[in-house]
Short mmCIF file of C-alpha atoms in Angstrom, two decimals:
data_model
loop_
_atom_site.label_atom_id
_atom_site.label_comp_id
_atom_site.label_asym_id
_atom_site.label_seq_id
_atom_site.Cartn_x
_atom_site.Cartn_y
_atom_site.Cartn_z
CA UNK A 1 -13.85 37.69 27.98
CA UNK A 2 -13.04 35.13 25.41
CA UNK A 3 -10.81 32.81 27.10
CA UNK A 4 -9.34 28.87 27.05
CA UNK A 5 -9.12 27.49 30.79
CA UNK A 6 -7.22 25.28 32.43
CA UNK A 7 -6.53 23.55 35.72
CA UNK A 8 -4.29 23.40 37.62
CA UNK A 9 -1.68 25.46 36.71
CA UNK A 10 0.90 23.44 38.11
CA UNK A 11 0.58 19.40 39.35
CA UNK A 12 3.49 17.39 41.12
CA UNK A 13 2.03 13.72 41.59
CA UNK A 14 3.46 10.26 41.74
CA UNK A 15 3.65 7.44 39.72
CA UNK A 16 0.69 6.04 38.92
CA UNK A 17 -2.05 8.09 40.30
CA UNK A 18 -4.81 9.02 38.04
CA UNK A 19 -5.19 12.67 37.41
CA UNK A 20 -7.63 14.90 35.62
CA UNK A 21 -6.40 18.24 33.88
CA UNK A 22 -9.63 20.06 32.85
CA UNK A 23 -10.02 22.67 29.87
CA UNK A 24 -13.08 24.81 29.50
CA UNK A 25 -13.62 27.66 26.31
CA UNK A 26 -16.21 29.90 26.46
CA UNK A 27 -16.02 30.27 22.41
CA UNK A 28 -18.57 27.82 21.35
CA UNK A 29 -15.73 26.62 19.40
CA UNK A 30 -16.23 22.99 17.84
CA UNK A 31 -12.24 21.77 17.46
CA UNK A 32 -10.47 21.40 21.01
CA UNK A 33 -7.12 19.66 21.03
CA UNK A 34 -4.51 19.01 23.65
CA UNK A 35 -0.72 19.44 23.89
CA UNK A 36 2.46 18.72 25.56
CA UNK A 37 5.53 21.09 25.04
CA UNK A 38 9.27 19.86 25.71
CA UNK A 39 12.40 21.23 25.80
CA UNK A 40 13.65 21.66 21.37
CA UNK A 41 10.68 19.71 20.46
CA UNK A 42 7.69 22.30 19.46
CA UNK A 43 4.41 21.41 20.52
CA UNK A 44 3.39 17.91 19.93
CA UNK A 45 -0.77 16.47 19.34
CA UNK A 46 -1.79 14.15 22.09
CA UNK A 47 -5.58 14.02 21.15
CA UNK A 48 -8.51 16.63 19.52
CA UNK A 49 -11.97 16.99 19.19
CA UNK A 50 -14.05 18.46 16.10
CA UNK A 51 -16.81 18.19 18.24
CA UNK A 52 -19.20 16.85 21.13
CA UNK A 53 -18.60 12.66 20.84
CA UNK A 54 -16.37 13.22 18.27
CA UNK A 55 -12.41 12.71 19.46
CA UNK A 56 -9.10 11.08 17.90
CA UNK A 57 -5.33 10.55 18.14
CA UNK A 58 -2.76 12.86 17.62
CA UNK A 59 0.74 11.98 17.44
CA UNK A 60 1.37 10.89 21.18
CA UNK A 61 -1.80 9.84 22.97
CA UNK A 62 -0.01 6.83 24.64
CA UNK A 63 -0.93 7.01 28.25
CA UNK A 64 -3.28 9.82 27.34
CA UNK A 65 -7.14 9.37 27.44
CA UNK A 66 -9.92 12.26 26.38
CA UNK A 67 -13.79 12.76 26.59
CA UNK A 68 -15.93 15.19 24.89
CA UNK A 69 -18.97 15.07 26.26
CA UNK A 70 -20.45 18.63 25.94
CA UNK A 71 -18.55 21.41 23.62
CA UNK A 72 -16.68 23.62 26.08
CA UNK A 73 -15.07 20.98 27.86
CA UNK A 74 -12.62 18.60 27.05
CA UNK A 75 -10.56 17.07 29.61
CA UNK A 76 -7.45 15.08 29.58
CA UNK A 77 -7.23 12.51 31.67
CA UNK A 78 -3.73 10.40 33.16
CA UNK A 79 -4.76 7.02 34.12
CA UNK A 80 -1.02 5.74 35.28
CA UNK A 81 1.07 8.80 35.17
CA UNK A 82 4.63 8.32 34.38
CA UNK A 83 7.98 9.96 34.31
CA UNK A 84 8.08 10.42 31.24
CA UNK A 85 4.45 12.47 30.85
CA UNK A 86 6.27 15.13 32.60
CA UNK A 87 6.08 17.68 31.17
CA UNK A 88 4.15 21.62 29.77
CA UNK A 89 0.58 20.75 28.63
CA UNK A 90 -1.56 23.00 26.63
CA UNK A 91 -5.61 22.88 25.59
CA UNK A 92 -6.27 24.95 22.97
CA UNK A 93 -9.41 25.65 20.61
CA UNK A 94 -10.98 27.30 17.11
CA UNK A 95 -13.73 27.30 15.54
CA UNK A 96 -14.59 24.80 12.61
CA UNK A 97 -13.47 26.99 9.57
CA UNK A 98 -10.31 28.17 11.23
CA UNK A 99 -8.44 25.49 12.08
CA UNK A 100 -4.89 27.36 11.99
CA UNK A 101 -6.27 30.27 14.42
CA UNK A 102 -6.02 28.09 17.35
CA UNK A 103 -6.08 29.70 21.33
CA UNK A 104 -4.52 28.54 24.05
CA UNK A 105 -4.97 27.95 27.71
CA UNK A 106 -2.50 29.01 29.86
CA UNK A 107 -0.91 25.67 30.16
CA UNK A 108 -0.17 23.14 33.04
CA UNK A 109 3.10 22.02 34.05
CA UNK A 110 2.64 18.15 35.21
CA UNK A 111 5.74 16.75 37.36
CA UNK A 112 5.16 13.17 37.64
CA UNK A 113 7.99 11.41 40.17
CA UNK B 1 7.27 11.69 7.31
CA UNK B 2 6.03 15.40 8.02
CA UNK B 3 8.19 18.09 9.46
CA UNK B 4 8.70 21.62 9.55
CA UNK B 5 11.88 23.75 9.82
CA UNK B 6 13.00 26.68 11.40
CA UNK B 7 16.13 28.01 12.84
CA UNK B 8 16.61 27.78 16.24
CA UNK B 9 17.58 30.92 17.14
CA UNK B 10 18.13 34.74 15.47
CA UNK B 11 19.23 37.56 16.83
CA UNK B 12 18.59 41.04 16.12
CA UNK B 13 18.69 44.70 17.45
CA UNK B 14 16.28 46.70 18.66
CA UNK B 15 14.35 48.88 15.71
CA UNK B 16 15.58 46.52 13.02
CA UNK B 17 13.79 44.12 10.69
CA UNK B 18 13.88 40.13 11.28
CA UNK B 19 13.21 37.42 9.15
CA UNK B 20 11.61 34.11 10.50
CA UNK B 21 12.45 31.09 7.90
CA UNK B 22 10.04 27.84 7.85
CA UNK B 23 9.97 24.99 5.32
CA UNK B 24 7.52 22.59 6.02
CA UNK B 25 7.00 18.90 4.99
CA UNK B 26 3.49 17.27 5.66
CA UNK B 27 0.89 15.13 3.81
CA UNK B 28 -1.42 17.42 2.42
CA UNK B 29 -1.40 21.45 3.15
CA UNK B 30 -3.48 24.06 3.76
CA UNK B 31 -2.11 26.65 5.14
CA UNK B 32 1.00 27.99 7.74
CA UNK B 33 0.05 29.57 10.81
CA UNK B 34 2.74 31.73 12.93
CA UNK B 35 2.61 31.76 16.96
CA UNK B 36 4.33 33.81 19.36
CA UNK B 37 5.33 32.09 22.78
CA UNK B 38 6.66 34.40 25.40
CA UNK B 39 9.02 32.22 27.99
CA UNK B 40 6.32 30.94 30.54
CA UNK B 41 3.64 31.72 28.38
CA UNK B 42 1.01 30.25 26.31
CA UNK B 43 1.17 30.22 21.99
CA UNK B 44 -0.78 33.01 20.84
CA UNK B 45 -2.18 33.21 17.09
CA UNK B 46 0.20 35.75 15.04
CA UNK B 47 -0.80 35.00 11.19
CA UNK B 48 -2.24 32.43 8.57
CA UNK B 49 -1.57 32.25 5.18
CA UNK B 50 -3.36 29.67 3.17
CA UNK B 51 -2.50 31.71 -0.65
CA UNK B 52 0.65 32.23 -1.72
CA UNK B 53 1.75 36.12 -1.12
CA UNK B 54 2.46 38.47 1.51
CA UNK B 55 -0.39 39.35 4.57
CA UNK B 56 0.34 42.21 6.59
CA UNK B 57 -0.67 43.08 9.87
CA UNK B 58 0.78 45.78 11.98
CA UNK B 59 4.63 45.53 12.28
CA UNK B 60 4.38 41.75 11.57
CA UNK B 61 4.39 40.42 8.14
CA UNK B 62 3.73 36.67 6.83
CA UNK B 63 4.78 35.34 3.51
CA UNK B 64 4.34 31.70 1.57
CA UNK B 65 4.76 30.03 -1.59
CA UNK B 66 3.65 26.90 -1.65
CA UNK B 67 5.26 25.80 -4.96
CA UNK B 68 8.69 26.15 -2.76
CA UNK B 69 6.78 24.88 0.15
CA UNK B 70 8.38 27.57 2.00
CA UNK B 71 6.97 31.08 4.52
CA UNK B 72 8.66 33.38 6.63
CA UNK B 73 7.75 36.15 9.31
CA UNK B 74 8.94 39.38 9.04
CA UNK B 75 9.10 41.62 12.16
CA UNK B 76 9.47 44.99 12.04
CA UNK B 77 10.60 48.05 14.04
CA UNK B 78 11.81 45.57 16.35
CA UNK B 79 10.85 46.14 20.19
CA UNK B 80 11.63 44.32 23.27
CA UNK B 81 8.83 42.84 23.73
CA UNK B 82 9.22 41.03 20.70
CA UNK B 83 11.44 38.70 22.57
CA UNK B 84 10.57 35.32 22.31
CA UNK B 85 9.65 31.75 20.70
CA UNK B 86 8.39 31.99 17.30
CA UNK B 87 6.35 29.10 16.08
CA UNK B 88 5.52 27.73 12.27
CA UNK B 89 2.66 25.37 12.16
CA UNK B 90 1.25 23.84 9.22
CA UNK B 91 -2.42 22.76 8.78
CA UNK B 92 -2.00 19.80 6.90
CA UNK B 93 -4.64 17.37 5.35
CA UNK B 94 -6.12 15.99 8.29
CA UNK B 95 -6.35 19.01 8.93
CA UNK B 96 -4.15 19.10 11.89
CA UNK B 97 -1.52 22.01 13.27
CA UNK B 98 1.97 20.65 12.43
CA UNK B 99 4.41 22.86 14.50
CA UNK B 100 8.10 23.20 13.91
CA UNK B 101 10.27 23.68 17.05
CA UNK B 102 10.33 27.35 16.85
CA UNK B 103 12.59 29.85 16.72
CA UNK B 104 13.83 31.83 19.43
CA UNK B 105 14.49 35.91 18.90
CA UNK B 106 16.94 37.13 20.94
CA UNK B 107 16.66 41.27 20.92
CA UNK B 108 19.53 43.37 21.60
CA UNK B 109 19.44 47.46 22.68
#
């Protein structure tokens, strides 16, 4: 099954421990790209990927690192979580040519306290 | 700066028609997408239009002119299930998903 993965599903840590949310497609898909969701706000760009080495900025990757070392993975790392990166997180992917067909993971839901 | 906008909320009744307003705002554009987001759920692809007209597919319905930098969805036969978040995003020259902060369809029997 064509699918975007994620993990976990849900995360409560403190301030300022490092955490890891992985996301894995099985698409061969070259773009990957990460999201946070709030409350009235749409989904917002932290970083993406049009391919293996290849990563940049979206509109809020303070706080926010990413690594693209092979194509179906592309994690997104917190290296001093704060409050405020509380919050619905998405990974999504599509292939090269099809930029606005993106899928989605299922999403993780990050507490930070 | 970019933006895109949508209202924030419609409602509707069950086995009517629905219209879905977006303008949209960005540097560069090639194309709107539409996304459905059930509450709890993930975004999941509806439509993209990158020409100017009307793409049909199923009950759903997707329609831009980019002289009036303006789309809509149109939902049809409305169900229940239709319920939720509906999500413009533009793909603009960087060739990034701009997303407006959706519109959510409230269905009534």
């Amino acid at each position: 099954e064509a699918q975007v993965t994620q993990n976990p599903r849900y995360l409560i840590t403190v301030t300022g421990k490092k955490l890891t949310v992985t996301c894995s497609q099985n698409m061969n898909h070259e773009y990957m790209s990460w999201y946070r969701q709030d409350p009235g706000l749409g989904l917002r760009q932290i970083y993406y990927s049009m391919n293996v080495e290849v990563t940049d900025k979206g509109d809020v990757p303070e706080g926010y690192k990413v690594s693209r070392k092979e194509k179906r993975n592309f994690p997104l790392i917190l290296e001093s979580p704060s409050p405020n990166q509380t919050s619905l997180y998405f990974c999504a992917s599509s292939s090269s040519g099809r930029a606005g067909e993106q899928y989605f993971g299922p999403g993780t839901r990050l507490t930070v306290t | 700066g970019q933006s895109l906008e949508q209202p924030s909320e419609v409602t509707a009744v069950e086995g009517a028609i629905v219209q879905i307003n977006c303008t949209y705002q960005t540097s560069g554009f090639y194309g709107l997408s539409w996304y459905q987001q059930h509450d709890g759920g993930a975004p999941t692809f509806l439509s993209y239009n990158a020409l100017d007209g009307l793409e049909e597919t199923g009950r759903f319905s997707s329609f831009l002119s980019r002289s009036d930098s303006y789309g809509y969805l149109l939902l049809q036969e409305l169900q229940m299930k239709d319920s939720a978040s509906y999500f413009c995003a533009a793909l603009d020259s960087n060739y990034q998903l701009i997303w407006g902060a959706g519109t959510k369809l409230i269905i009534k029997p």
